[in-house]
JSON list of C-alpha atoms in Angstrom, two decimals:
[
{"chain": "A", "resi": 1, "resn": "UNK", "atom": "CA", "xyz": [-102.04, 36.00, 156.26]},
{"chain": "A", "resi": 2, "resn": "UNK", "atom": "CA", "xyz": [-104.26, 35.09, 153.32]},
{"chain": "A", "resi": 3, "resn": "UNK", "atom": "CA", "xyz": [-103.06, 34.24, 149.85]},
{"chain": "A", "resi": 4, "resn": "UNK", "atom": "CA", "xyz": [-103.61, 36.37, 146.76]},
{"chain": "A", "resi": 5, "resn": "UNK", "atom": "CA", "xyz": [-106.02, 33.71, 145.58]},
{"chain": "A", "resi": 6, "resn": "UNK", "atom": "CA", "xyz": [-108.16, 33.87, 148.71]},
{"chain": "A", "resi": 7, "resn": "UNK", "atom": "CA", "xyz": [-108.08, 37.66, 148.64]},
{"chain": "A", "resi": 8, "resn": "UNK", "atom": "CA", "xyz": [-109.31, 37.86, 145.07]},
{"chain": "A", "resi": 9, "resn": "UNK", "atom": "CA", "xyz": [-111.93, 35.17, 145.59]},
{"chain": "A", "resi": 10, "resn": "UNK", "atom": "CA", "xyz": [-113.34, 37.29, 148.42]},
{"chain": "A", "resi": 11, "resn": "UNK", "atom": "CA", "xyz": [-113.33, 40.34, 146.15]},
{"chain": "A", "resi": 12, "resn": "UNK", "atom": "CA", "xyz": [-115.03, 38.51, 143.29]},
{"chain": "A", "resi": 13, "resn": "UNK", "atom": "CA", "xyz": [-117.69, 37.21, 145.65]},
{"chain": "A", "resi": 14, "resn": "UNK", "atom": "CA", "xyz": [-118.12, 40.75, 146.97]},
{"chain": "A", "resi": 15, "resn": "UNK", "atom": "CA", "xyz": [-118.87, 41.86, 143.39]},
{"chain": "A", "resi": 16, "resn": "UNK", "atom": "CA", "xyz": [-121.90, 39.54, 143.35]},
{"chain": "A", "resi": 17, "resn": "UNK", "atom": "CA", "xyz": [-123.08, 40.77, 146.72]},
{"chain": "A", "resi": 18, "resn": "UNK", "atom": "CA", "xyz": [-122.72, 44.45, 145.76]},
{"chain": "A", "resi": 19, "resn": "UNK", "atom": "CA", "xyz": [-124.27, 43.97, 142.31]},
{"chain": "A", "resi": 20, "resn": "UNK", "atom": "CA", "xyz": [-127.33, 42.29, 143.82]},
{"chain": "A", "resi": 21, "resn": "UNK", "atom": "CA", "xyz": [-127.84, 45.16, 146.26]},
{"chain": "A", "resi": 22, "resn": "UNK", "atom": "CA", "xyz": [-127.53, 47.70, 143.50]},
{"chain": "A", "resi": 23, "resn": "UNK", "atom": "CA", "xyz": [-129.76, 45.65, 141.18]},
{"chain": "A", "resi": 24, "resn": "UNK", "atom": "CA", "xyz": [-132.47, 45.74, 143.88]},
{"chain": "A", "resi": 25, "resn": "UNK", "atom": "CA", "xyz": [-132.29, 49.54, 143.86]},
{"chain": "A", "resi": 26, "resn": "UNK", "atom": "CA", "xyz": [-132.09, 49.88, 140.08]},
{"chain": "A", "resi": 27, "resn": "UNK", "atom": "CA", "xyz": [-135.07, 47.57, 139.61]},
{"chain": "A", "resi": 28, "resn": "UNK", "atom": "CA", "xyz": [-137.16, 50.31, 141.22]},
{"chain": "A", "resi": 29, "resn": "UNK", "atom": "CA", "xyz": [-136.32, 52.67, 138.34]},
{"chain": "A", "resi": 30, "resn": "UNK", "atom": "CA", "xyz": [-138.05, 52.64, 134.99]},
{"chain": "A", "resi": 31, "resn": "UNK", "atom": "CA", "xyz": [-136.32, 51.20, 131.96]},
{"chain": "A", "resi": 32, "resn": "UNK", "atom": "CA", "xyz": [-136.30, 54.71, 130.49]},
{"chain": "A", "resi": 33, "resn": "UNK", "atom": "CA", "xyz": [-134.49, 56.06, 133.58]},
{"chain": "A", "resi": 34, "resn": "UNK", "atom": "CA", "xyz": [-131.87, 53.28, 133.43]},
{"chain": "A", "resi": 35, "resn": "UNK", "atom": "CA", "xyz": [-131.25, 53.97, 129.73]},
{"chain": "A", "resi": 36, "resn": "UNK", "atom": "CA", "xyz": [-131.34, 57.78, 129.91]},
{"chain": "A", "resi": 37, "resn": "UNK", "atom": "CA", "xyz": [-128.10, 59.65, 129.13]},
{"chain": "A", "resi": 38, "resn": "UNK", "atom": "CA", "xyz": [-127.20, 60.96, 132.59]},
{"chain": "A", "resi": 39, "resn": "UNK", "atom": "CA", "xyz": [-123.65, 62.05, 131.82]},
{"chain": "A", "resi": 40, "resn": "UNK", "atom": "CA", "xyz": [-121.78, 58.90, 132.80]},
{"chain": "A", "resi": 41, "resn": "UNK", "atom": "CA", "xyz": [-118.75, 57.95, 130.71]},
{"chain": "A", "resi": 42, "resn": "UNK", "atom": "CA", "xyz": [-120.89, 55.26, 129.06]},
{"chain": "A", "resi": 43, "resn": "UNK", "atom": "CA", "xyz": [-123.88, 57.64, 129.15]},
{"chain": "A", "resi": 44, "resn": "UNK", "atom": "CA", "xyz": [-126.52, 55.60, 131.02]},
{"chain": "A", "resi": 45, "resn": "UNK", "atom": "CA", "xyz": [-126.83, 53.18, 133.93]},
{"chain": "A", "resi": 46, "resn": "UNK", "atom": "CA", "xyz": [-127.75, 50.41, 131.48]},
{"chain": "A", "resi": 47, "resn": "UNK", "atom": "CA", "xyz": [-124.78, 51.15, 129.21]},
{"chain": "A", "resi": 48, "resn": "UNK", "atom": "CA", "xyz": [-122.42, 51.31, 132.20]},
{"chain": "A", "resi": 49, "resn": "UNK", "atom": "CA", "xyz": [-123.53, 47.87, 133.35]},
{"chain": "A", "resi": 50, "resn": "UNK", "atom": "CA", "xyz": [-123.14, 46.70, 129.75]},
{"chain": "A", "resi": 51, "resn": "UNK", "atom": "CA", "xyz": [-119.54, 47.97, 129.91]},
{"chain": "A", "resi": 52, "resn": "UNK", "atom": "CA", "xyz": [-119.01, 46.10, 133.18]},
{"chain": "A", "resi": 53, "resn": "UNK", "atom": "CA", "xyz": [-120.19, 42.89, 131.51]},
{"chain": "A", "resi": 54, "resn": "UNK", "atom": "CA", "xyz": [-117.87, 43.44, 128.56]},
{"chain": "A", "resi": 55, "resn": "UNK", "atom": "CA", "xyz": [-114.96, 44.22, 130.89]},
{"chain": "A", "resi": 56, "resn": "UNK", "atom": "CA", "xyz": [-115.57, 40.98, 132.75]},
{"chain": "A", "resi": 57, "resn": "UNK", "atom": "CA", "xyz": [-115.67, 39.00, 129.50]},
{"chain": "A", "resi": 58, "resn": "UNK", "atom": "CA", "xyz": [-112.55, 40.77, 128.21]},
{"chain": "A", "resi": 59, "resn": "UNK", "atom": "CA", "xyz": [-110.44, 40.25, 131.32]},
{"chain": "A", "resi": 60, "resn": "UNK", "atom": "CA", "xyz": [-111.51, 36.65, 131.80]},
{"chain": "A", "resi": 61, "resn": "UNK", "atom": "CA", "xyz": [-110.48, 35.95, 128.22]},
{"chain": "A", "resi": 62, "resn": "UNK", "atom": "CA", "xyz": [-107.13, 37.64, 128.74]},
{"chain": "A", "resi": 63, "resn": "UNK", "atom": "CA", "xyz": [-106.54, 35.74, 131.99]},
{"chain": "A", "resi": 64, "resn": "UNK", "atom": "CA", "xyz": [-107.19, 32.53, 130.06]},
{"chain": "A", "resi": 65, "resn": "UNK", "atom": "CA", "xyz": [-104.61, 33.56, 127.47]},
{"chain": "A", "resi": 66, "resn": "UNK", "atom": "CA", "xyz": [-107.20, 34.30, 124.78]},
{"chain": "A", "resi": 67, "resn": "UNK", "atom": "CA", "xyz": [-107.51, 37.38, 122.59]},
{"chain": "A", "resi": 68, "resn": "UNK", "atom": "CA", "xyz": [-111.17, 38.38, 122.62]},
{"chain": "A", "resi": 69, "resn": "UNK", "atom": "CA", "xyz": [-112.86, 40.24, 119.81]},
{"chain": "A", "resi": 70, "resn": "UNK", "atom": "CA", "xyz": [-114.83, 42.68, 121.95]},
{"chain": "A", "resi": 71, "resn": "UNK", "atom": "CA", "xyz": [-115.38, 46.44, 121.98]},
{"chain": "A", "resi": 72, "resn": "UNK", "atom": "CA", "xyz": [-116.01, 47.85, 125.44]},
{"chain": "A", "resi": 73, "resn": "UNK", "atom": "CA", "xyz": [-118.89, 49.94, 124.13]},
{"chain": "A", "resi": 74, "resn": "UNK", "atom": "CA", "xyz": [-120.70, 47.33, 122.03]},
{"chain": "A", "resi": 75, "resn": "UNK", "atom": "CA", "xyz": [-124.30, 46.79, 123.12]},
{"chain": "A", "resi": 76, "resn": "UNK", "atom": "CA", "xyz": [-124.88, 43.28, 124.45]},
{"chain": "A", "resi": 77, "resn": "UNK", "atom": "CA", "xyz": [-128.41, 43.15, 125.90]},
{"chain": "A", "resi": 78, "resn": "UNK", "atom": "CA", "xyz": [-131.30, 45.53, 125.34]},
{"chain": "A", "resi": 79, "resn": "UNK", "atom": "CA", "xyz": [-133.41, 44.09, 128.17]},
{"chain": "A", "resi": 80, "resn": "UNK", "atom": "CA", "xyz": [-132.38, 44.94, 131.74]},
{"chain": "A", "resi": 81, "resn": "UNK", "atom": "CA", "xyz": [-133.27, 41.46, 133.01]},
{"chain": "A", "resi": 82, "resn": "UNK", "atom": "CA", "xyz": [-131.06, 39.84, 130.36]},
{"chain": "A", "resi": 83, "resn": "UNK", "atom": "CA", "xyz": [-128.15, 42.18, 131.08]},
{"chain": "A", "resi": 84, "resn": "UNK", "atom": "CA", "xyz": [-128.32, 41.47, 134.81]},
{"chain": "A", "resi": 85, "resn": "UNK", "atom": "CA", "xyz": [-128.44, 37.73, 134.21]},
{"chain": "A", "resi": 86, "resn": "UNK", "atom": "CA", "xyz": [-125.50, 37.83, 131.79]},
{"chain": "A", "resi": 87, "resn": "UNK", "atom": "CA", "xyz": [-123.44, 39.82, 134.28]},
{"chain": "A", "resi": 88, "resn": "UNK", "atom": "CA", "xyz": [-124.29, 37.38, 137.07]},
{"chain": "A", "resi": 89, "resn": "UNK", "atom": "CA", "xyz": [-123.27, 34.44, 134.90]},
{"chain": "A", "resi": 90, "resn": "UNK", "atom": "CA", "xyz": [-120.09, 36.08, 133.67]},
{"chain": "A", "resi": 91, "resn": "UNK", "atom": "CA", "xyz": [-119.01, 37.06, 137.18]},
{"chain": "A", "resi": 92, "resn": "UNK", "atom": "CA", "xyz": [-119.68, 33.53, 138.49]},
{"chain": "A", "resi": 93, "resn": "UNK", "atom": "CA", "xyz": [-117.77, 32.09, 135.55]},
{"chain": "A", "resi": 94, "resn": "UNK", "atom": "CA", "xyz": [-114.82, 34.31, 136.47]},
{"chain": "A", "resi": 95, "resn": "UNK", "atom": "CA", "xyz": [-115.10, 33.26, 140.10]},
{"chain": "A", "resi": 96, "resn": "UNK", "atom": "CA", "xyz": [-115.16, 29.54, 139.23]},
{"chain": "A", "resi": 97, "resn": "UNK", "atom": "CA", "xyz": [-112.25, 29.92, 136.82]},
{"chain": "A", "resi": 98, "resn": "UNK", "atom": "CA", "xyz": [-110.15, 31.78, 139.40]},
{"chain": "A", "resi": 99, "resn": "UNK", "atom": "CA", "xyz": [-111.04, 29.16, 142.02]},
{"chain": "A", "resi": 100, "resn": "UNK", "atom": "CA", "xyz": [-109.61, 26.46, 139.75]},
{"chain": "A", "resi": 101, "resn": "UNK", "atom": "CA", "xyz": [-106.25, 28.25, 139.37]},
{"chain": "A", "resi": 102, "resn": "UNK", "atom": "CA", "xyz": [-103.26, 27.32, 141.53]},
{"chain": "A", "resi": 103, "resn": "UNK", "atom": "CA", "xyz": [-101.99, 29.87, 144.07]},
{"chain": "A", "resi": 104, "resn": "UNK", "atom": "CA", "xyz": [-98.93, 30.51, 141.91]},
{"chain": "A", "resi": 105, "resn": "UNK", "atom": "CA", "xyz": [-101.12, 31.84, 139.08]},
{"chain": "A", "resi": 106, "resn": "UNK", "atom": "CA", "xyz": [-101.97, 34.93, 141.15]},
{"chain": "A", "resi": 107, "resn": "UNK", "atom": "CA", "xyz": [-98.27, 35.75, 141.57]},
{"chain": "A", "resi": 108, "resn": "UNK", "atom": "CA", "xyz": [-97.44, 35.32, 137.89]},
{"chain": "A", "resi": 109, "resn": "UNK", "atom": "CA", "xyz": [-97.34, 37.64, 134.93]},
{"chain": "A", "resi": 110, "resn": "UNK", "atom": "CA", "xyz": [-100.10, 38.18, 132.42]},
{"chain": "A", "resi": 111, "resn": "UNK", "atom": "CA", "xyz": [-99.19, 38.93, 128.83]},
{"chain": "A", "resi": 112, "resn": "UNK", "atom": "CA", "xyz": [-101.95, 40.34, 126.68]},
{"chain": "A", "resi": 113, "resn": "UNK", "atom": "CA", "xyz": [-102.65, 42.58, 123.73]},
{"chain": "A", "resi": 114, "resn": "UNK", "atom": "CA", "xyz": [-104.94, 45.57, 124.09]},
{"chain": "A", "resi": 115, "resn": "UNK", "atom": "CA", "xyz": [-107.72, 46.34, 121.64]},
{"chain": "A", "resi": 116, "resn": "UNK", "atom": "CA", "xyz": [-105.43, 48.91, 120.03]},
{"chain": "A", "resi": 117, "resn": "UNK", "atom": "CA", "xyz": [-102.81, 46.19, 119.42]},
{"chain": "A", "resi": 118, "resn": "UNK", "atom": "CA", "xyz": [-100.33, 47.13, 122.16]},
{"chain": "A", "resi": 119, "resn": "UNK", "atom": "CA", "xyz": [-98.66, 44.27, 124.01]},
{"chain": "A", "resi": 120, "resn": "UNK", "atom": "CA", "xyz": [-98.60, 44.48, 127.81]},
{"chain": "A", "resi": 121, "resn": "UNK", "atom": "CA", "xyz": [-97.12, 42.49, 130.65]},
{"chain": "A", "resi": 122, "resn": "UNK", "atom": "CA", "xyz": [-98.57, 42.99, 134.14]},
{"chain": "A", "resi": 123, "resn": "UNK", "atom": "CA", "xyz": [-98.70, 41.00, 137.35]},
{"chain": "A", "resi": 124, "resn": "UNK", "atom": "CA", "xyz": [-101.89, 38.94, 137.55]},
{"chain": "A", "resi": 125, "resn": "UNK", "atom": "CA", "xyz": [-102.64, 40.36, 141.01]},
{"chain": "A", "resi": 126, "resn": "UNK", "atom": "CA", "xyz": [-102.34, 43.92, 139.66]},
{"chain": "A", "resi": 127, "resn": "UNK", "atom": "CA", "xyz": [-104.65, 43.15, 136.74]},
{"chain": "A", "resi": 128, "resn": "UNK", "atom": "CA", "xyz": [-107.23, 41.63, 139.10]},
{"chain": "A", "resi": 129, "resn": "UNK", "atom": "CA", "xyz": [-106.94, 44.55, 141.53]},
{"chain": "A", "resi": 130, "resn": "UNK", "atom": "CA", "xyz": [-107.47, 47.03, 138.70]},
{"chain": "A", "resi": 131, "resn": "UNK", "atom": "CA", "xyz": [-110.35, 45.09, 137.16]},
{"chain": "A", "resi": 132, "resn": "UNK", "atom": "CA", "xyz": [-112.21, 44.67, 140.45]},
{"chain": "A", "resi": 133, "resn": "UNK", "atom": "CA", "xyz": [-111.55, 48.26, 141.55]},
{"chain": "A", "resi": 134, "resn": "UNK", "atom": "CA", "xyz": [-113.01, 49.43, 138.24]},
{"chain": "A", "resi": 135, "resn": "UNK", "atom": "CA", "xyz": [-116.19, 47.47, 139.02]},
{"chain": "A", "resi": 136, "resn": "UNK", "atom": "CA", "xyz": [-116.43, 49.27, 142.36]},
{"chain": "A", "resi": 137, "resn": "UNK", "atom": "CA", "xyz": [-115.80, 52.62, 140.71]},
{"chain": "A", "resi": 138, "resn": "UNK", "atom": "CA", "xyz": [-118.52, 52.03, 138.13]},
{"chain": "A", "resi": 139, "resn": "UNK", "atom": "CA", "xyz": [-120.99, 50.94, 140.81]},
{"chain": "A", "resi": 140, "resn": "UNK", "atom": "CA", "xyz": [-120.22, 54.11, 142.76]},
{"chain": "A", "resi": 141, "resn": "UNK", "atom": "CA", "xyz": [-121.08, 56.24, 139.75]},
{"chain": "A", "resi": 142, "resn": "UNK", "atom": "CA", "xyz": [-124.26, 54.25, 139.14]},
{"chain": "A", "resi": 143, "resn": "UNK", "atom": "CA", "xyz": [-125.27, 54.59, 142.79]},
{"chain": "A", "resi": 144, "resn": "UNK", "atom": "CA", "xyz": [-124.88, 58.38, 142.67]},
{"chain": "A", "resi": 145, "resn": "UNK", "atom": "CA", "xyz": [-127.00, 58.61, 139.52]},
{"chain": "A", "resi": 146, "resn": "UNK", "atom": "CA", "xyz": [-129.62, 56.19, 140.87]},
{"chain": "A", "resi": 147, "resn": "UNK", "atom": "CA", "xyz": [-130.13, 58.34, 143.97]},
{"chain": "A", "resi": 148, "resn": "UNK", "atom": "CA", "xyz": [-130.50, 61.42, 141.76]},
{"chain": "A", "resi": 149, "resn": "UNK", "atom": "CA", "xyz": [-133.17, 59.52, 139.84]},
{"chain": "A", "resi": 150, "resn": "UNK", "atom": "CA", "xyz": [-135.06, 58.87, 143.08]},
{"chain": "A", "resi": 151, "resn": "UNK", "atom": "CA", "xyz": [-133.85, 55.41, 144.07]},
{"chain": "A", "resi": 152, "resn": "UNK", "atom": "CA", "xyz": [-132.65, 54.72, 147.63]},
{"chain": "A", "resi": 153, "resn": "UNK", "atom": "CA", "xyz": [-128.89, 54.52, 148.22]},
{"chain": "A", "resi": 154, "resn": "UNK", "atom": "CA", "xyz": [-127.78, 50.92, 148.74]},
{"chain": "A", "resi": 155, "resn": "UNK", "atom": "CA", "xyz": [-125.20, 49.93, 151.35]},
{"chain": "A", "resi": 156, "resn": "UNK", "atom": "CA", "xyz": [-122.28, 48.54, 149.34]},
{"chain": "A", "resi": 157, "resn": "UNK", "atom": "CA", "xyz": [-119.26, 48.65, 151.65]},
{"chain": "A", "resi": 158, "resn": "UNK", "atom": "CA", "xyz": [-116.91, 45.68, 151.53]},
{"chain": "A", "resi": 159, "resn": "UNK", "atom": "CA", "xyz": [-116.78, 45.46, 155.32]},
{"chain": "A", "resi": 160, "resn": "UNK", "atom": "CA", "xyz": [-120.56, 45.08, 155.43]},
{"chain": "A", "resi": 161, "resn": "UNK", "atom": "CA", "xyz": [-120.24, 42.21, 152.95]},
{"chain": "A", "resi": 162, "resn": "UNK", "atom": "CA", "xyz": [-117.60, 40.57, 155.17]},
{"chain": "A", "resi": 163, "resn": "UNK", "atom": "CA", "xyz": [-119.76, 41.02, 158.29]},
{"chain": "A", "resi": 164, "resn": "UNK", "atom": "CA", "xyz": [-122.75, 39.52, 156.53]},
{"chain": "A", "resi": 165, "resn": "UNK", "atom": "CA", "xyz": [-120.70, 36.54, 155.35]},
{"chain": "A", "resi": 166, "resn": "UNK", "atom": "CA", "xyz": [-119.22, 36.02, 158.84]},
{"chain": "A", "resi": 167, "resn": "UNK", "atom": "CA", "xyz": [-122.70, 36.22, 160.41]},
{"chain": "A", "resi": 168, "resn": "UNK", "atom": "CA", "xyz": [-124.02, 33.68, 157.89]},
{"chain": "A", "resi": 169, "resn": "UNK", "atom": "CA", "xyz": [-121.16, 31.29, 158.65]},
{"chain": "A", "resi": 170, "resn": "UNK", "atom": "CA", "xyz": [-121.72, 31.67, 162.40]},
{"chain": "A", "resi": 171, "resn": "UNK", "atom": "CA", "xyz": [-125.43, 30.88, 161.98]},
{"chain": "A", "resi": 172, "resn": "UNK", "atom": "CA", "xyz": [-124.61, 27.83, 159.88]},
{"chain": "A", "resi": 173, "resn": "UNK", "atom": "CA", "xyz": [-122.19, 26.59, 162.55]},
{"chain": "A", "resi": 174, "resn": "UNK", "atom": "CA", "xyz": [-124.80, 27.13, 165.27]},
{"chain": "A", "resi": 175, "resn": "UNK", "atom": "CA", "xyz": [-127.41, 25.23, 163.27]},
{"chain": "A", "resi": 176, "resn": "UNK", "atom": "CA", "xyz": [-124.97, 22.37, 162.67]},
{"chain": "A", "resi": 177, "resn": "UNK", "atom": "CA", "xyz": [-124.15, 22.16, 166.38]},
{"chain": "A", "resi": 178, "resn": "UNK", "atom": "CA", "xyz": [-127.79, 22.33, 167.51]}
]
């Protein structure tokens, strides 16, 4: 049985893996296509990834006990390359911060104030599950739009990530024993 901490560290690492696969697909689209209003909640692929970055920054701040001054629709980066890099850095920052937390943190409560000023108390593991599921949901929407725009559909399943990681570890062990 794995701990909540290990579980969520796997899921955060999966976010990197899945984002990189989707970035590879989205890089094949024009900047205009990524920024076009295609009917997503945040209008475009670019704006949806911008929202994902802001969500990551917001939840990391809340997990740290901070009250961020962010709007989930505020534009952060106009250039696709800069947005991707910021999301990579923010996700790794979240991963490193979570790695440094004791196991008990993941079983505790999180108290935070929403942007509308409402106080909430939730289990940390529920907050992380919701936050990471939202990432997956957003990537699913982006993938559907990307294929409509002519990009190939990336393989983003969690089990494929796990298989790839297990294969990589097995190859490393073989190389070490050779």
